[in-house]
CSV table of C-alpha atoms in Angstrom, one decimal:
chain,number,residue,atom,x,y,z
A,1,UNK,CA,0.8,-18.0,-31.9
A,2,UNK,CA,1.3,-14.5,-30.5
A,3,UNK,CA,4.8,-13.1,-30.2
A,4,UNK,CA,3.7,-10.5,-27.7
A,5,UNK,CA,4.9,-10.9,-24.2
A,6,UNK,CA,4.4,-8.9,-21.0
A,7,UNK,CA,6.6,-9.7,-18.0
A,8,UNK,CA,5.2,-8.5,-14.8
A,9,UNK,CA,7.8,-8.2,-12.0
A,10,UNK,CA,5.9,-8.5,-8.8
A,11,UNK,CA,6.4,-8.9,-5.1
A,12,UNK,CA,7.5,-6.8,-2.2
A,13,UNK,CA,9.4,-3.6,-2.7
A,14,UNK,CA,13.1,-3.7,-1.7
A,15,UNK,CA,13.4,-7.4,-2.7
A,16,UNK,CA,15.3,-7.0,-6.0
A,17,UNK,CA,12.4,-6.2,-8.3
A,18,UNK,CA,14.3,-3.2,-9.8
A,19,UNK,CA,17.4,-5.2,-10.4
A,20,UNK,CA,15.4,-7.9,-12.2
A,21,UNK,CA,13.4,-5.4,-14.3
A,22,UNK,CA,16.6,-3.5,-15.1
A,23,UNK,CA,18.4,-6.6,-16.2
A,24,UNK,CA,15.6,-7.6,-18.6
A,25,UNK,CA,15.6,-4.0,-19.9
A,26,UNK,CA,19.3,-4.2,-20.6
A,27,UNK,CA,18.8,-7.4,-22.5
A,28,UNK,CA,16.3,-5.8,-24.8
A,29,UNK,CA,12.9,-6.0,-23.3
A,30,UNK,CA,11.1,-2.7,-23.4
A,31,UNK,CA,10.1,-0.7,-20.3
A,32,UNK,CA,7.5,1.8,-21.4
A,33,UNK,CA,8.7,5.4,-21.0
A,34,UNK,CA,9.0,7.7,-19.2
A,35,UNK,CA,10.5,6.0,-16.1
A,36,UNK,CA,10.6,7.0,-12.5
A,37,UNK,CA,13.9,8.7,-11.9
A,38,UNK,CA,16.7,7.1,-9.9
A,39,UNK,CA,17.4,8.4,-6.4
A,40,UNK,CA,19.4,7.7,-3.3
A,41,UNK,CA,17.2,4.7,-2.4
A,42,UNK,CA,17.8,3.1,-5.8
A,43,UNK,CA,20.8,4.7,-7.5
A,44,UNK,CA,20.7,2.2,-10.4
A,45,UNK,CA,17.2,3.2,-11.3
A,46,UNK,CA,13.8,1.6,-10.7
A,47,UNK,CA,12.9,0.4,-14.2
A,48,UNK,CA,9.4,1.6,-13.3
A,49,UNK,CA,7.1,3.3,-15.8
A,50,UNK,CA,5.8,6.6,-14.3
A,51,UNK,CA,2.3,6.2,-15.8
A,52,UNK,CA,2.0,2.7,-14.2
A,53,UNK,CA,3.1,4.1,-10.7
A,54,UNK,CA,0.6,7.0,-11.0
A,55,UNK,CA,-2.2,4.6,-12.1
A,56,UNK,CA,-1.7,2.2,-9.2
A,57,UNK,CA,-1.4,5.1,-6.7
A,58,UNK,CA,-4.7,6.4,-7.9
A,59,UNK,CA,-6.4,3.0,-7.6
A,60,UNK,CA,-5.0,2.4,-4.1
A,61,UNK,CA,-6.2,5.7,-2.9
A,62,UNK,CA,-9.6,5.1,-4.4
A,63,UNK,CA,-9.9,1.8,-2.5
A,64,UNK,CA,-8.3,3.1,0.7
A,65,UNK,CA,-5.4,0.6,0.6
A,66,UNK,CA,-1.7,1.3,1.3
A,67,UNK,CA,1.2,0.0,-0.8
A,68,UNK,CA,2.3,-2.1,2.2
A,69,UNK,CA,-1.1,-3.1,3.7
A,70,UNK,CA,-1.2,-5.9,6.2
A,71,UNK,CA,-4.9,-6.4,6.1
A,72,UNK,CA,-6.1,-9.6,4.3
A,73,UNK,CA,-9.3,-7.8,3.5
A,74,UNK,CA,-7.4,-5.2,1.4
A,75,UNK,CA,-7.2,-7.7,-1.4
A,76,UNK,CA,-11.0,-7.8,-1.6
A,77,UNK,CA,-11.0,-4.0,-1.9
A,78,UNK,CA,-8.5,-3.8,-4.7
A,79,UNK,CA,-10.1,-6.6,-6.6
A,80,UNK,CA,-13.0,-4.3,-7.2
A,81,UNK,CA,-10.8,-2.4,-9.7
A,82,UNK,CA,-10.8,-5.5,-12.0
A,83,UNK,CA,-14.6,-5.4,-12.2
A,84,UNK,CA,-14.7,-1.8,-13.5
A,85,UNK,CA,-15.2,-1.8,-17.3
A,86,UNK,CA,-14.0,1.8,-17.4
A,87,UNK,CA,-10.7,0.9,-15.6
A,88,UNK,CA,-10.1,-2.2,-17.7
A,89,UNK,CA,-10.6,-0.1,-20.9
A,90,UNK,CA,-8.4,2.6,-19.7
A,91,UNK,CA,-5.5,0.2,-19.0
A,92,UNK,CA,-5.9,-1.7,-22.3
A,93,UNK,CA,-5.9,1.6,-24.2
A,94,UNK,CA,-2.6,2.5,-22.5
A,95,UNK,CA,-1.0,-0.9,-23.0
A,96,UNK,CA,-1.8,-1.6,-26.6
A,97,UNK,CA,0.2,1.2,-28.3
A,98,UNK,CA,3.4,0.1,-26.5
A,99,UNK,CA,3.5,-3.0,-28.8
A,100,UNK,CA,4.9,-1.7,-32.1
A,101,UNK,CA,5.7,-3.3,-35.4
A,102,UNK,CA,9.1,-2.8,-37.0
A,103,UNK,CA,9.3,0.6,-38.8
A,104,UNK,CA,12.4,1.4,-40.9
A,105,UNK,CA,15.5,0.9,-38.8
A,106,UNK,CA,13.3,0.7,-35.6
A,107,UNK,CA,12.9,-2.9,-34.4
A,108,UNK,CA,9.5,-4.2,-33.4
A,109,UNK,CA,8.5,-4.0,-29.8
A,110,UNK,CA,6.9,-7.3,-28.8
A,111,UNK,CA,8.2,-7.9,-25.2
A,112,UNK,CA,7.4,-5.5,-22.4
A,113,UNK,CA,8.5,-5.3,-18.8
A,114,UNK,CA,6.0,-3.8,-16.3
A,115,UNK,CA,7.3,-3.4,-12.7
A,116,UNK,CA,5.9,-1.7,-9.7
A,117,UNK,CA,5.6,-2.9,-6.0
A,118,UNK,CA,1.9,-1.8,-6.2
A,119,UNK,CA,1.2,-4.1,-9.2
A,120,UNK,CA,0.5,-7.2,-7.1
A,121,UNK,CA,-2.7,-5.6,-5.9
A,122,UNK,CA,-4.0,-5.5,-9.4
A,123,UNK,CA,-2.8,-8.8,-11.1
A,124,UNK,CA,-6.2,-9.6,-12.4
A,125,UNK,CA,-6.6,-6.2,-14.0
A,126,UNK,CA,-3.3,-6.5,-15.8
A,127,UNK,CA,-3.9,-10.1,-16.8
A,128,UNK,CA,-7.2,-9.0,-18.5
A,129,UNK,CA,-5.5,-6.1,-20.3
A,130,UNK,CA,-2.7,-8.3,-21.6
A,131,UNK,CA,-5.3,-10.8,-22.9
A,132,UNK,CA,-7.2,-8.0,-24.7
A,133,UNK,CA,-3.9,-7.0,-26.3
A,134,UNK,CA,-3.3,-10.5,-27.5
A,135,UNK,CA,-0.2,-10.7,-25.3
A,136,UNK,CA,1.1,-13.6,-23.2
A,137,UNK,CA,1.4,-12.6,-19.6
A,138,UNK,CA,4.0,-14.0,-17.3
A,139,UNK,CA,5.2,-13.2,-13.8
A,140,UNK,CA,8.5,-12.9,-11.9
A,141,UNK,CA,8.4,-12.8,-8.2
A,142,UNK,CA,11.6,-11.8,-6.4
A,143,UNK,CA,12.5,-13.5,-3.1
A,144,UNK,CA,14.5,-11.7,-0.5
A,145,UNK,CA,14.5,-12.7,3.3
A,146,UNK,CA,11.8,-10.7,5.1
A,147,UNK,CA,14.2,-9.4,7.6
A,148,UNK,CA,16.3,-7.8,4.9
A,149,UNK,CA,13.2,-6.3,3.2
A,150,UNK,CA,12.0,-4.9,6.5
A,151,UNK,CA,15.5,-3.6,7.3
A,152,UNK,CA,15.9,-2.0,3.9
A,153,UNK,CA,12.5,-0.3,4.1
A,154,UNK,CA,13.2,1.0,7.6
A,155,UNK,CA,16.6,2.4,6.4
A,156,UNK,CA,15.5,4.0,3.1
A,157,UNK,CA,11.8,4.8,3.7
A,158,UNK,CA,11.9,5.9,7.3
A,159,UNK,CA,11.1,9.6,6.5
A,160,UNK,CA,8.1,8.8,4.3
A,161,UNK,CA,6.7,6.0,6.5
A,162,UNK,CA,7.6,6.9,10.1
A,163,UNK,CA,4.4,5.3,11.4
A,164,UNK,CA,5.4,1.9,10.1
A,165,UNK,CA,6.9,-0.5,12.6
A,166,UNK,CA,8.9,-3.7,12.2
A,167,UNK,CA,5.7,-5.6,13.1
A,168,UNK,CA,3.6,-3.8,10.5
A,169,UNK,CA,6.2,-4.2,7.8
A,170,UNK,CA,6.7,-7.9,8.5
A,171,UNK,CA,2.9,-8.5,8.5
A,172,UNK,CA,2.6,-6.5,5.2
A,173,UNK,CA,5.3,-8.7,3.7
A,174,UNK,CA,3.5,-11.9,4.7
A,175,UNK,CA,0.2,-10.5,3.3
A,176,UNK,CA,1.8,-9.3,0.1
A,177,UNK,CA,3.8,-12.5,-0.7
A,178,UNK,CA,1.1,-15.0,0.2
A,179,UNK,CA,-1.5,-13.3,-2.0
A,180,UNK,CA,0.9,-12.6,-4.8
A,181,UNK,CA,1.6,-16.3,-5.0
A,182,UNK,CA,-2.1,-17.1,-5.0
A,183,UNK,CA,-2.9,-14.4,-7.6
A,184,UNK,CA,-0.3,-15.7,-10.1
A,185,UNK,CA,-0.9,-19.4,-9.5
A,186,UNK,CA,-1.8,-21.3,-12.7
A,187,UNK,CA,0.0,-18.7,-14.8
A,188,UNK,CA,3.4,-18.8,-16.4
A,189,UNK,CA,5.7,-17.6,-13.6
A,190,UNK,CA,9.1,-17.8,-11.9
A,191,UNK,CA,10.4,-17.2,-8.4
A,192,UNK,CA,13.9,-15.9,-8.2
A,193,UNK,CA,16.1,-15.4,-5.2
A,194,UNK,CA,17.7,-12.0,-5.0
A,195,UNK,CA,21.0,-13.6,-3.8
A,196,UNK,CA,21.2,-15.7,-6.9
A,197,UNK,CA,20.6,-12.7,-9.1
A,198,UNK,CA,23.5,-10.8,-7.5
A,199,UNK,CA,25.8,-13.8,-7.3
A,200,UNK,CA,25.7,-14.8,-10.9
A,201,UNK,CA,22.7,-13.3,-12.8
A,202,UNK,CA,23.3,-15.3,-15.9
A,203,UNK,CA,22.0,-18.5,-14.3
A,204,UNK,CA,18.6,-17.3,-13.1
A,205,UNK,CA,17.9,-14.9,-15.9
A,206,UNK,CA,18.7,-17.3,-18.7
A,207,UNK,CA,16.6,-20.0,-17.0
A,208,UNK,CA,13.9,-17.3,-16.8
A,209,UNK,CA,14.2,-16.6,-20.5
A,210,UNK,CA,13.6,-20.2,-21.4
A,211,UNK,CA,10.7,-20.6,-19.0
A,212,UNK,CA,8.9,-17.4,-20.0
A,213,UNK,CA,9.9,-17.8,-23.7
A,214,UNK,CA,11.6,-14.3,-23.9
A,215,UNK,CA,13.4,-13.7,-27.2
A,216,UNK,CA,15.3,-10.7,-25.6
A,217,UNK,CA,16.9,-13.2,-23.2
A,218,UNK,CA,17.3,-16.2,-25.5
A,219,UNK,CA,18.9,-14.2,-28.3
A,220,UNK,CA,20.8,-11.7,-26.1
A,221,UNK,CA,23.8,-10.1,-27.8
A,222,UNK,CA,27.2,-9.8,-26.4
A,223,UNK,CA,26.7,-6.1,-25.9
A,224,UNK,CA,23.5,-6.7,-24.0
A,225,UNK,CA,25.1,-9.3,-21.7
A,226,UNK,CA,28.0,-6.9,-21.1
A,227,UNK,CA,25.4,-4.2,-20.2
A,228,UNK,CA,23.8,-6.4,-17.6
A,229,UNK,CA,27.2,-7.2,-16.1
A,230,UNK,CA,27.8,-3.5,-15.7
A,231,UNK,CA,24.3,-2.9,-14.3
A,232,UNK,CA,24.2,-5.6,-11.6
A,233,UNK,CA,26.4,-4.8,-8.6
A,234,UNK,CA,26.6,-7.2,-5.7
A,235,UNK,CA,27.1,-4.2,-3.6
A,236,UNK,CA,23.5,-3.3,-4.1
A,237,UNK,CA,22.6,-5.6,-1.2
A,238,UNK,CA,23.4,-2.9,1.3
A,239,UNK,CA,21.1,-4.3,4.1
A,240,UNK,CA,21.6,-7.7,5.7
A,241,UNK,CA,19.5,-7.8,8.8
A,242,UNK,CA,18.3,-10.9,10.7
A,243,UNK,CA,15.6,-11.6,13.2
A,244,UNK,CA,17.9,-10.3,15.9
A,245,UNK,CA,17.5,-6.9,14.3
A,246,UNK,CA,13.7,-7.2,13.6
A,247,UNK,CA,11.8,-7.8,16.8
A,248,UNK,CA,8.3,-9.1,16.1
A,249,UNK,CA,5.8,-11.3,18.0
A,250,UNK,CA,6.8,-15.0,17.9
A,251,UNK,CA,3.6,-16.0,16.1
A,252,UNK,CA,4.2,-13.5,13.3
A,253,UNK,CA,7.8,-14.6,13.0
A,254,UNK,CA,6.6,-18.2,12.6
A,255,UNK,CA,4.1,-17.2,9.8
A,256,UNK,CA,6.8,-15.2,8.0
A,257,UNK,CA,9.2,-18.2,8.2
A,258,UNK,CA,6.5,-20.6,6.9
A,259,UNK,CA,5.7,-18.2,4.1
A,260,UNK,CA,9.4,-18.0,3.1
A,261,UNK,CA,9.7,-21.8,3.2
A,262,UNK,CA,6.8,-22.3,0.9
A,263,UNK,CA,8.0,-19.7,-1.6
A,264,UNK,CA,11.5,-21.0,-1.5
A,265,UNK,CA,10.1,-24.5,-2.3
A,266,UNK,CA,8.3,-23.1,-5.4
A,267,UNK,CA,11.6,-21.5,-6.6
A,268,UNK,CA,13.3,-24.9,-6.8
A,269,UNK,CA,13.2,-26.9,-10.1
A,270,UNK,CA,9.8,-28.6,-10.4
A,271,UNK,CA,8.8,-27.1,-7.0
A,272,UNK,CA,5.6,-25.3,-8.2
A,273,UNK,CA,3.4,-28.2,-7.0
A,274,UNK,CA,-0.1,-28.6,-5.7
A,275,UNK,CA,1.4,-29.9,-2.4
A,276,UNK,CA,3.3,-26.6,-1.9
A,277,UNK,CA,0.2,-24.6,-3.0
A,278,UNK,CA,-1.8,-26.4,-0.3
A,279,UNK,CA,0.9,-25.6,2.3
A,280,UNK,CA,0.8,-21.9,1.4
A,281,UNK,CA,-3.0,-21.9,1.5
A,282,UNK,CA,-2.8,-23.1,5.1
A,283,UNK,CA,-0.3,-20.4,6.0
A,284,UNK,CA,-2.6,-17.8,4.4
A,285,UNK,CA,-5.6,-19.0,6.3
A,286,UNK,CA,-3.5,-19.0,9.5
A,287,UNK,CA,-2.3,-15.4,8.8
A,288,UNK,CA,-5.9,-14.3,8.3
A,289,UNK,CA,-6.8,-15.8,11.7
A,290,UNK,CA,-3.8,-14.2,13.3
A,291,UNK,CA,-4.7,-10.8,11.9
A,292,UNK,CA,-8.4,-11.1,12.9
A,293,UNK,CA,-7.3,-12.0,16.5
A,294,UNK,CA,-4.9,-9.1,16.7
A,295,UNK,CA,-7.5,-6.7,15.3
A,296,UNK,CA,-10.1,-7.9,17.9
A,297,UNK,CA,-7.6,-7.4,20.7
A,298,UNK,CA,-6.8,-3.9,19.6
A,299,UNK,CA,-10.4,-2.9,19.2
A,300,UNK,CA,-10.2,-0.5,22.2
A,301,UNK,CA,-7.3,1.3,20.6
A,302,UNK,CA,-9.2,1.6,17.3
A,303,UNK,CA,-12.2,3.1,19.1
A,304,UNK,CA,-10.0,5.5,21.1
A,305,UNK,CA,-8.3,6.6,17.9
A,306,UNK,CA,-11.6,7.2,16.2
A,307,UNK,CA,-12.9,9.3,19.2
A,308,UNK,CA,-9.6,11.3,19.2
A,309,UNK,CA,-9.9,11.9,15.5
A,310,UNK,CA,-13.5,13.1,15.8
A,311,UNK,CA,-12.6,15.3,18.8
A,312,UNK,CA,-9.7,16.9,16.8
A,313,UNK,CA,-12.1,17.3,13.8
A,314,UNK,CA,-14.6,19.1,16.0
A,315,UNK,CA,-11.9,21.3,17.5
A,316,UNK,CA,-10.6,22.3,14.0
A,317,UNK,CA,-14.1,22.9,12.7
A,318,UNK,CA,-15.0,25.2,15.7
A,319,UNK,CA,-15.0,28.8,14.4
A,320,UNK,CA,-12.4,31.1,15.8
A,321,UNK,CA,-13.6,34.0,17.9
A,322,UNK,CA,-14.3,37.1,15.8
A,323,UNK,CA,-11.5,39.7,16.2
A,324,UNK,CA,-12.6,42.6,18.4
A,325,UNK,CA,-12.3,46.1,17.0
A,326,UNK,CA,-13.2,49.6,17.9
A,327,UNK,CA,-14.3,50.4,21.5
A,328,UNK,CA,-14.8,46.7,22.5
A,329,UNK,CA,-11.1,46.0,21.8
A,330,UNK,CA,-10.1,48.8,24.1
A,331,UNK,CA,-12.1,47.5,27.2
A,332,UNK,CA,-10.0,45.3,29.5
A,333,UNK,CA,-11.3,41.7,29.9
A,334,UNK,CA,-12.0,42.2,33.6
A,335,UNK,CA,-14.1,45.2,32.9
A,336,UNK,CA,-16.0,43.4,30.3
A,337,UNK,CA,-17.0,40.6,32.8
A,338,UNK,CA,-18.2,43.2,35.3
A,339,UNK,CA,-20.3,45.0,32.7
A,340,UNK,CA,-21.9,41.6,31.7
A,341,UNK,CA,-22.8,40.9,35.4
A,342,UNK,CA,-24.4,44.3,35.8
A,343,UNK,CA,-26.4,43.9,32.6
A,344,UNK,CA,-27.5,40.4,33.6
A,345,UNK,CA,-25.6,38.7,30.7
């Protein structure tokens, strides 16, 4: 039986994915290097591999999908990446060398952590790559109330995403979480509440280690456990907004609450059942209907935006008047008009 493991930390950004990936890294699981540098939005670090982020960014651009895309149809667009033999081979060639046998004093690397909020768009692609590398794939989805996710994004990403509203971010969360659950269904997976991770990380993480069969967690040393205690800071939960702070249409709020209820049910012991799956399938279908209706109602705005964009494009493409030089530049405009009338022009 293979000892290779790849843990994919998936779900919406600003939901505790960095904290989970960072904790697994501190316990001994390997995050492929180099990593995205820490910044003010995440001072403890992201535990994200730069190559992975760049790879996902490239694929999203190619398929015209945003990281936080509220369109149900966006999942169809990104699924095309999994059908590309060139893309699958490229990912497999990158992933394979990160598993390494023990060499001298260097221990073997058999357990990897791959985390990026964009990863959920390409679960099938990564699953195929792990299989080709003879590695067991498993998934950890972090759960944080949608209002806190939306509030955190509005606070820390406002400069980069000024066009995103509370409505758009809430819809994108529903879309992301429903399809992440569907994409990982039937796989080895766990759903972890962000609050539980901050309150006492040892309980959810060691349960995770047993469920996903992670040696780094099951055989964690005292020094590694101490490192996680130093890493996880309850003060990281800097945004605690509620629906009073996130005004959205009533129907969208209902869909978000129903999504949360279903995901929270899966997170309970023995909660990952067919009954809950069916409940979430119904919510996903209802969200698709809701989005289609909203898109149909807003069709006039879409057409107007397209016309405005085409008009601006024509205006920008129109060549600028050639600069006047010599004697023509010295003739006043009024005189030029009189000369044209005399000459019949």
